[in-house]
Amino acid sequence: MLNGIHGHQDIERVVYGRPAGTALRAEAERLGARRVFVMTSKSVAQSALLAEVIRELGDRYAGVYAGITAHSPRPCVIEGARLAREAKADLVVAVGGGSAIDATKVMLIALWQNATRTEDLDLYRSGKPKEGAAPPSEAIRPPPDAVRMIAVPTTLSAAEFNAFAGISDPRHGIKESFGHRLIVPQVIVLDPAATLATPMDLMLSTGLKAVDHAVERLCSHQAHPFVLGTATEALRLLARALPAHRSRPDDMPTRLDLQFGMWLSIGAGTSGVGTGASHGIGHVLGAACHVPHGHTSCIMLPAVMRWNEPVNAAKQAKVAAAMGQPGKKAGDVLDAFIRGLGMPRSLGEVKIGHEHFDRIATQAMGTPWVPRNPRPIPTPAEVKQILELAA
């Protein structure tokens, strides 16, 4: 019999379908924030979206850090925290994709703990994985007036919907996890117009990361009716909306459907139902090999499904059915779907050869996701079998 705990996160509200700038102004006023500091990336800083956000915040705008780069490196986190501290920020807004949002989450920890050097963050990493989960560091002690954040996502990574963040440590070429219940945004603003400047490749690849979120949870041995409901509907929405977006990028209802699909895909994350090897290997490919976050799912998910099929074929059948291909093998359905969107489908396409497999396999074993894979992965040898399928 299934048993577990479904947690409700410290997200106060999700505002959807409204212009980001006006929604942010209204939420800043509601929260009583007077000095709102914005965190974003160089690419978003050049878009009309950031100008809109700054204009609408008006006299509550306190500054911006626009230097966040891919995979949220530690130096970006520390620099953003320094500037927010100098600006006396009482609310932080992350505008961008998963890298900007995750960097902002860890920046909050740096602000709370007065971490001013990259090495200071060593104290606050998540604990060692235990039963598949990496618990938050007990050293994180937010003050009573802890600064919180609002997120305006521009991609479909879903980073804003969980209380953990993955950032990279350039010293060691690894991706590391940080977590605390209060780093999740107080408010999430889902404005389809906020995604207009996002390149098609990034929208599609992060949309496939959302597919990965839904698929790995739906196929988990811990999946329960809440997961079945959210993940199935997420796949139905995403299977329809991703191709539609590729052919009709100006259609705003389709963009909003993508955001709803992304939201649903991560919805069961607070139920203790985790992801598996696709996420675990993907995090290593991102941090150690610099493969874009969404592309890791495009490459690894079909291979992981094929490798897992001997232990969860019945659950995989639900994936194929939700994506409109009942009776077919889920690995084949996902392969064809990803290829149809023009995304990379092999490690060779992103220049990852067999000479990298030992390092990737060893590092993947240390992630919190590989131990939760439905088919047990006791050693790096099994990871290498999956990598061979994706080669």
Short mmCIF file of C-alpha atoms in Angstrom, two decimals:
data_model
loop_
_atom_site.label_atom_id
_atom_site.label_comp_id
_atom_site.label_asym_id
_atom_site.label_seq_id
_atom_site.Cartn_x
_atom_site.Cartn_y
_atom_site.Cartn_z
CA MET A 1 0.00 0.00 0.00
CA LEU A 2 1.29 3.45 -0.91
CA ASN A 3 2.06 5.85 1.90
CA GLY A 4 3.75 9.22 2.07
CA ILE A 5 3.37 12.92 2.74
CA HIS A 6 2.23 15.68 0.38
CA GLY A 7 3.71 19.01 1.42
CA HIS A 8 2.29 22.42 0.57
CA GLN A 9 5.02 24.89 -0.29
CA ASP A 10 5.38 28.47 0.86
CA ILE A 11 4.06 29.84 -2.43
CA GLU A 12 1.31 32.31 -1.59
CA ARG A 13 -0.16 32.61 -5.06
CA VAL A 14 0.32 32.07 -8.78
CA VAL A 15 -0.78 34.97 -10.98
CA TYR A 16 -1.42 33.84 -14.55
CA GLY A 17 -2.41 35.41 -17.84
CA ARG A 18 -1.74 38.99 -16.69
CA PRO A 19 1.02 41.39 -17.85
CA ALA A 20 4.15 40.78 -15.78
CA GLY A 21 4.93 44.41 -15.04
CA THR A 22 1.52 45.37 -13.68
CA ALA A 23 1.28 42.08 -11.77
CA LEU A 24 4.67 42.72 -10.13
CA ARG A 25 3.71 46.25 -9.12
CA ALA A 26 0.48 45.02 -7.56
CA GLU A 27 2.25 42.22 -5.68
CA ALA A 28 5.02 44.52 -4.43
CA GLU A 29 2.36 46.87 -3.08
CA ARG A 30 0.43 44.01 -1.50
CA LEU A 31 3.60 42.74 0.21
CA GLY A 32 4.60 46.21 1.36
CA ALA A 33 7.93 46.10 -0.48
CA ARG A 34 9.65 49.45 -0.99
CA ARG A 35 12.99 48.42 -2.49
CA VAL A 36 12.59 45.76 -5.18
CA PHE A 37 15.80 44.37 -6.65
CA VAL A 38 15.72 42.51 -9.99
CA MET A 39 17.89 39.49 -10.90
CA THR A 40 18.16 38.47 -14.55
CA SER A 41 20.44 37.37 -17.38
CA LYS A 42 22.19 39.36 -20.09
CA SER A 43 19.79 38.11 -22.74
CA VAL A 44 16.65 39.07 -20.81
CA ALA A 45 18.23 42.42 -19.91
CA GLN A 46 18.20 43.30 -23.61
CA SER A 47 14.51 42.52 -24.03
CA ALA A 48 11.45 44.71 -23.69
CA LEU A 49 10.35 42.61 -20.71
CA LEU A 50 12.96 43.98 -18.32
CA ALA A 51 12.19 47.55 -19.38
CA GLU A 52 8.51 46.88 -18.70
CA VAL A 53 9.27 45.46 -15.25
CA ILE A 54 11.44 48.43 -14.27
CA ARG A 55 8.93 50.93 -15.62
CA GLU A 56 5.99 49.38 -13.79
CA LEU A 57 7.86 49.04 -10.49
CA GLY A 58 8.46 52.78 -10.61
CA ASP A 59 9.63 54.25 -7.32
CA ARG A 60 9.86 50.77 -5.79
CA TYR A 61 12.64 49.72 -8.18
CA ALA A 62 15.98 49.50 -6.33
CA GLY A 63 18.37 48.09 -8.94
CA VAL A 64 19.23 45.16 -11.18
CA TYR A 65 21.88 42.50 -11.59
CA ALA A 66 21.90 41.22 -15.17
CA GLY A 67 24.95 38.98 -15.10
CA ILE A 68 23.49 35.52 -14.44
CA THR A 69 24.83 32.94 -16.87
CA ALA A 70 23.90 29.34 -17.74
CA HIS A 71 23.87 26.79 -14.90
CA SER A 72 23.87 29.57 -12.24
CA PRO A 73 27.57 29.67 -11.29
CA ARG A 74 28.43 30.50 -7.69
CA PRO A 75 30.17 33.79 -8.58
CA CYS A 76 26.92 35.09 -10.10
CA VAL A 77 25.07 34.24 -6.88
CA ILE A 78 27.60 36.08 -4.71
CA GLU A 79 27.73 39.12 -7.00
CA GLY A 80 23.94 39.37 -7.11
CA ALA A 81 23.75 39.11 -3.33
CA ARG A 82 26.35 41.86 -2.95
CA LEU A 83 24.42 44.26 -5.16
CA ALA A 84 21.06 43.44 -3.54
CA ARG A 85 22.62 43.97 -0.10
CA GLU A 86 24.01 47.36 -1.16
CA ALA A 87 20.60 48.30 -2.58
CA LYS A 88 18.95 47.45 0.78
CA ALA A 89 16.48 45.22 -1.07
CA ASP A 90 13.37 44.10 0.80
CA LEU A 91 12.06 41.99 -2.11
CA VAL A 92 13.87 40.29 -4.99
CA VAL A 93 12.35 39.57 -8.40
CA ALA A 94 13.87 36.88 -10.65
CA VAL A 95 13.09 37.45 -14.33
CA GLY A 96 14.30 34.73 -16.66
CA GLY A 97 14.73 31.01 -17.07
CA GLY A 98 15.83 28.31 -14.68
CA SER A 99 19.37 29.65 -14.33
CA ALA A 100 18.17 33.09 -13.22
CA ILE A 101 15.55 31.67 -10.86
CA ASP A 102 17.84 29.10 -9.25
CA ALA A 103 20.62 31.67 -8.84
CA THR A 104 18.14 33.98 -7.11
CA LYS A 105 17.03 31.23 -4.73
CA VAL A 106 20.60 30.66 -3.55
CA MET A 107 21.20 34.41 -3.51
CA LEU A 108 18.48 34.62 -0.86
CA ILE A 109 20.44 32.15 1.27
CA ALA A 110 23.57 34.27 0.75
CA LEU A 111 21.65 37.35 1.93
CA TRP A 112 20.20 35.61 4.98
CA GLN A 113 23.56 34.17 6.02
CA ASN A 114 25.70 37.16 4.97
CA ALA A 115 27.73 34.94 2.63
CA THR A 116 30.11 37.23 0.75
CA ARG A 117 32.57 34.77 -0.85
CA THR A 118 31.91 31.82 -3.15
CA GLU A 119 33.45 29.43 -0.63
CA ASP A 120 31.02 30.66 2.07
CA LEU A 121 28.28 28.74 0.26
CA ASP A 122 29.96 25.43 1.17
CA LEU A 123 28.21 25.59 4.55
CA TYR A 124 24.73 25.69 3.07
CA ARG A 125 24.64 22.93 0.46
CA SER A 126 21.99 20.26 0.81
CA GLY A 127 22.92 17.24 2.86
CA LYS A 128 23.99 13.90 1.52
CA PRO A 129 21.21 12.06 -0.34
CA LYS A 130 19.22 9.87 2.03
CA GLU A 131 16.63 7.49 0.63
CA GLY A 132 16.86 9.43 -2.61
CA ALA A 133 16.35 12.87 -1.09
CA ALA A 134 18.93 15.54 -0.31
CA PRO A 135 17.72 17.37 2.82
CA PRO A 136 18.24 21.12 3.27
CA SER A 137 21.30 22.19 5.21
CA GLU A 138 20.58 22.69 8.91
CA ALA A 139 22.99 25.65 8.83
CA ILE A 140 20.48 27.82 6.93
CA ARG A 141 18.80 30.11 9.49
CA PRO A 142 16.63 32.79 7.84
CA PRO A 143 16.12 35.92 9.97
CA PRO A 144 12.57 36.83 11.04
CA ASP A 145 12.41 39.46 8.28
CA ALA A 146 13.97 37.20 5.63
CA VAL A 147 13.96 38.70 2.14
CA ARG A 148 11.79 36.63 -0.23
CA MET A 149 11.36 36.56 -3.99
CA ILE A 150 8.86 36.76 -6.84
CA ALA A 151 9.55 34.83 -10.04
CA VAL A 152 8.65 35.77 -13.61
CA PRO A 153 9.69 32.74 -15.71
CA THR A 154 10.59 33.23 -19.37
CA THR A 155 11.07 29.52 -20.13
CA LEU A 156 9.38 26.26 -19.16
CA SER A 157 12.04 24.91 -16.77
CA ALA A 158 9.64 25.03 -13.75
CA ALA A 159 12.50 26.04 -11.41
CA GLU A 160 10.14 28.46 -9.70
CA PHE A 161 7.87 25.68 -8.46
CA ASN A 162 10.20 24.00 -6.00
CA ALA A 163 12.18 24.88 -2.89
CA PHE A 164 15.49 23.53 -4.17
CA ALA A 165 17.99 25.13 -6.51
CA GLY A 166 20.76 23.70 -8.63
CA ILE A 167 23.79 25.92 -9.14
CA SER A 168 27.25 25.12 -10.47
CA ASP A 169 30.59 25.26 -8.70
CA PRO A 170 33.22 26.20 -11.30
CA ARG A 171 36.00 25.13 -8.93
CA HIS A 172 35.05 21.48 -9.34
CA GLY A 173 32.88 21.42 -12.48
CA ILE A 174 29.89 20.08 -10.58
CA LYS A 175 26.28 21.04 -10.05
CA GLU A 176 25.15 21.22 -6.43
CA SER A 177 21.81 21.48 -4.67
CA PHE A 178 20.64 24.03 -2.12
CA GLY A 179 17.28 23.98 -0.42
CA HIS A 180 15.08 25.69 2.12
CA ARG A 181 11.33 26.05 2.26
CA LEU A 182 11.54 29.86 2.05
CA ILE A 183 13.63 30.06 -1.14
CA VAL A 184 10.57 29.13 -3.16
CA PRO A 185 8.95 32.32 -4.56
CA GLN A 186 6.21 33.96 -2.56
CA VAL A 187 4.51 34.73 -5.86
CA ILE A 188 4.92 33.28 -9.34
CA VAL A 189 3.78 35.36 -12.33
CA LEU A 190 2.95 33.30 -15.42
CA ASP A 191 2.65 35.82 -18.22
CA PRO A 192 2.77 34.20 -21.69
CA ALA A 193 4.03 37.51 -23.11
CA ALA A 194 7.10 37.18 -20.87
CA THR A 195 8.23 34.31 -23.11
CA LEU A 196 8.02 36.24 -26.40
CA ALA A 197 11.74 37.01 -26.61
CA THR A 198 12.75 33.46 -25.64
CA PRO A 199 14.37 31.68 -28.61
CA MET A 200 12.35 28.84 -30.09
CA ASP A 201 15.07 26.29 -29.28
CA LEU A 202 14.99 27.29 -25.61
CA MET A 203 11.19 27.21 -25.38
CA LEU A 204 11.04 23.75 -26.96
CA SER A 205 13.94 22.28 -24.98
CA THR A 206 12.67 23.56 -21.62
CA GLY A 207 9.20 22.36 -22.62
CA LEU A 208 10.76 18.94 -23.04
CA LYS A 209 12.33 19.32 -19.61
CA ALA A 210 8.73 19.73 -18.38
CA VAL A 211 7.84 16.53 -20.25
CA ASP A 212 10.75 14.89 -18.41
CA HIS A 213 9.37 16.09 -15.05
CA ALA A 214 5.99 14.55 -15.82
CA VAL A 215 7.27 11.31 -17.34
CA GLU A 216 9.72 10.40 -14.60
CA ARG A 217 7.16 11.05 -11.86
CA LEU A 218 4.40 9.18 -13.67
CA CYS A 219 6.76 6.20 -14.06
CA SER A 220 7.98 6.23 -10.46
CA HIS A 221 7.15 3.29 -8.20
CA GLN A 222 5.86 5.90 -5.71
CA ALA A 223 3.36 7.40 -8.17
CA HIS A 224 -0.10 7.84 -6.63
CA PRO A 225 -3.40 9.33 -7.87
CA PHE A 226 -2.29 12.95 -7.42
CA VAL A 227 0.77 12.25 -9.57
CA LEU A 228 -1.31 10.35 -12.12
CA GLY A 229 -3.68 13.30 -12.44
CA THR A 230 -1.15 16.12 -12.68
CA ALA A 231 1.46 14.31 -14.77
CA THR A 232 -1.08 12.85 -17.21
CA GLU A 233 -2.74 16.20 -17.84
CA ALA A 234 0.69 17.85 -18.15
CA LEU A 235 1.65 15.38 -20.88
CA ARG A 236 -1.65 15.88 -22.71
CA LEU A 237 -1.14 19.66 -22.72
CA LEU A 238 2.53 19.56 -23.63
CA ALA A 239 2.13 16.91 -26.36
CA ARG A 240 -0.38 19.19 -28.08
CA ALA A 241 1.05 22.62 -27.28
CA LEU A 242 4.76 22.09 -28.08
CA PRO A 243 4.20 21.25 -31.77
CA ALA A 244 1.52 23.95 -31.96
CA HIS A 245 3.94 26.51 -30.56
CA ARG A 246 6.59 25.53 -33.09
CA SER A 247 4.17 26.10 -35.96
CA ARG A 248 2.32 29.11 -34.48
CA PRO A 249 4.72 30.98 -32.16
CA ASP A 250 2.54 34.10 -32.05
CA ASP A 251 -0.43 32.26 -30.53
CA MET A 252 -0.67 33.46 -26.93
CA PRO A 253 -3.22 30.87 -25.66
CA THR A 254 -0.78 28.15 -26.76
CA ARG A 255 2.01 29.82 -24.80
CA LEU A 256 -0.25 29.90 -21.74
CA ASP A 257 -1.08 26.21 -22.25
CA LEU A 258 2.65 25.52 -22.22
CA GLN A 259 2.95 27.35 -18.91
CA PHE A 260 0.05 25.37 -17.45
CA GLY A 261 1.61 22.13 -18.71
CA MET A 262 4.91 23.09 -17.09
CA TRP A 263 3.13 23.92 -13.81
CA LEU A 264 1.30 20.60 -13.79
CA SER A 265 4.49 18.71 -14.65
CA ILE A 266 6.14 19.84 -11.43
CA GLY A 267 2.98 19.72 -9.33
CA ALA A 268 3.69 16.37 -7.70
CA GLY A 269 7.17 17.40 -6.65
CA THR A 270 5.97 18.09 -3.11
CA SER A 271 4.53 14.58 -2.78
CA GLY A 272 7.83 12.88 -2.22
CA VAL A 273 7.61 11.40 -5.72
CA GLY A 274 10.96 12.19 -7.27
CA THR A 275 12.50 11.99 -10.68
CA GLY A 276 15.10 9.43 -11.78
CA ALA A 277 18.11 8.79 -13.94
CA SER A 278 17.22 11.19 -16.73
CA HIS A 279 17.40 14.09 -14.27
CA GLY A 280 20.44 12.72 -12.45
CA ILE A 281 22.52 12.16 -15.57
CA GLY A 282 21.21 15.40 -17.04
CA HIS A 283 22.51 17.48 -14.15
CA VAL A 284 25.99 16.04 -14.67
CA LEU A 285 25.85 16.67 -18.42
CA GLY A 286 24.97 20.29 -17.68
CA ALA A 287 27.56 21.06 -15.03
CA ALA A 288 30.47 18.95 -16.26
CA CYS A 289 29.90 18.97 -20.02
CA HIS A 290 28.03 22.28 -20.50
CA VAL A 291 25.07 20.73 -22.30
CA PRO A 292 22.08 23.11 -22.13
CA HIS A 293 19.66 22.07 -19.40
CA GLY A 294 16.70 21.32 -21.67
CA HIS A 295 18.81 19.41 -24.19
CA THR A 296 19.84 16.94 -21.50
CA SER A 297 16.24 15.74 -21.28
CA CYS A 298 15.93 15.53 -25.06
CA ILE A 299 18.92 13.20 -25.13
CA MET A 300 18.53 11.13 -21.98
CA LEU A 301 14.80 10.63 -21.40
CA PRO A 302 14.08 8.10 -24.21
CA ALA A 303 17.22 6.13 -23.31
CA VAL A 304 16.27 6.01 -19.62
CA MET A 305 12.75 4.91 -20.49
CA ARG A 306 14.05 2.07 -22.65
CA TRP A 307 16.47 0.95 -19.94
CA ASN A 308 13.72 1.10 -17.27
CA GLU A 309 11.05 -0.68 -19.32
CA PRO A 310 11.65 -4.16 -17.79
CA VAL A 311 10.49 -2.87 -14.38
CA ASN A 312 7.75 -0.32 -15.19
CA ALA A 313 6.25 -1.13 -18.60
CA ALA A 314 2.67 -0.68 -17.31
CA LYS A 315 3.43 2.84 -16.07
CA GLN A 316 5.21 3.67 -19.30
CA ALA A 317 2.04 2.67 -21.16
CA LYS A 318 0.29 5.58 -19.40
CA VAL A 319 2.91 7.95 -20.85
CA ALA A 320 2.29 6.76 -24.41
CA ALA A 321 -1.48 7.01 -23.94
CA ALA A 322 -1.29 10.52 -22.47
CA MET A 323 0.77 11.60 -25.48
CA GLY A 324 -1.85 10.24 -27.88
CA GLN A 325 -0.01 7.05 -28.86
CA PRO A 326 -1.72 4.24 -26.89
CA GLY A 327 -0.22 0.79 -27.36
CA LYS A 328 3.20 2.04 -28.42
CA LYS A 329 6.41 1.91 -26.40
CA ALA A 330 6.93 5.13 -24.48
CA GLY A 331 10.63 5.33 -25.33
CA ASP A 332 9.78 5.21 -29.04
CA VAL A 333 6.97 7.76 -28.65
CA LEU A 334 9.29 10.18 -26.85
CA ASP A 335 12.08 9.63 -29.35
CA ALA A 336 9.82 10.46 -32.30
CA PHE A 337 8.20 13.40 -30.49
CA ILE A 338 11.56 14.98 -29.63
CA ARG A 339 12.92 14.39 -33.14
CA GLY A 340 9.78 15.97 -34.58
CA LEU A 341 10.54 19.15 -32.66
CA GLY A 342 14.03 19.28 -34.14
CA MET A 343 15.85 18.77 -30.85
CA PRO A 344 19.11 16.82 -30.38
CA ARG A 345 18.61 13.13 -29.73
CA SER A 346 22.07 11.76 -29.02
CA LEU A 347 25.16 12.48 -26.98
CA GLY A 348 27.14 12.55 -30.22
CA GLU A 349 25.06 15.51 -31.42
CA VAL A 350 26.29 17.55 -28.45
CA LYS A 351 29.87 16.25 -28.82
CA ILE A 352 29.87 13.94 -25.79
CA GLY A 353 31.88 10.83 -26.67
CA HIS A 354 32.64 7.56 -24.92
CA GLU A 355 35.76 9.06 -23.38
CA HIS A 356 33.48 11.10 -21.08
CA PHE A 357 31.31 8.19 -19.92
CA ASP A 358 33.37 7.13 -16.88
CA ARG A 359 33.33 10.64 -15.41
CA ILE A 360 29.65 11.19 -16.13
CA ALA A 361 28.67 7.82 -14.64
CA THR A 362 30.70 8.34 -11.48
CA GLN A 363 29.34 11.82 -10.86
CA ALA A 364 25.75 10.77 -11.61
CA MET A 365 25.91 8.25 -8.76
CA GLY A 366 26.32 11.17 -6.35
CA THR A 367 23.14 12.96 -7.42
CA PRO A 368 19.91 12.63 -5.39
CA TRP A 369 17.96 11.46 -8.46
CA VAL A 370 19.81 8.36 -9.63
CA PRO A 371 19.07 6.47 -6.37
CA ARG A 372 15.34 7.03 -7.02
CA ASN A 373 15.35 5.53 -10.49
CA PRO A 374 12.65 2.81 -10.81
CA ARG A 375 15.18 0.24 -12.01
CA PRO A 376 17.97 0.12 -9.42
CA ILE A 377 21.32 1.61 -10.39
CA PRO A 378 23.81 0.21 -7.87
CA THR A 379 27.04 1.15 -9.68
CA PRO A 380 28.36 3.45 -12.41
CA ALA A 381 28.27 0.49 -14.78
CA GLU A 382 24.47 0.75 -15.08
CA VAL A 383 24.74 4.48 -15.82
CA LYS A 384 27.16 3.65 -18.62
CA GLN A 385 24.60 1.22 -20.07
CA ILE A 386 22.12 4.09 -20.28
CA LEU A 387 24.74 6.39 -21.81
CA GLU A 388 25.41 3.76 -24.47
CA LEU A 389 21.71 3.80 -25.37
CA ALA A 390 21.93 7.58 -25.78
CA ALA A 391 25.24 7.58 -27.63
#
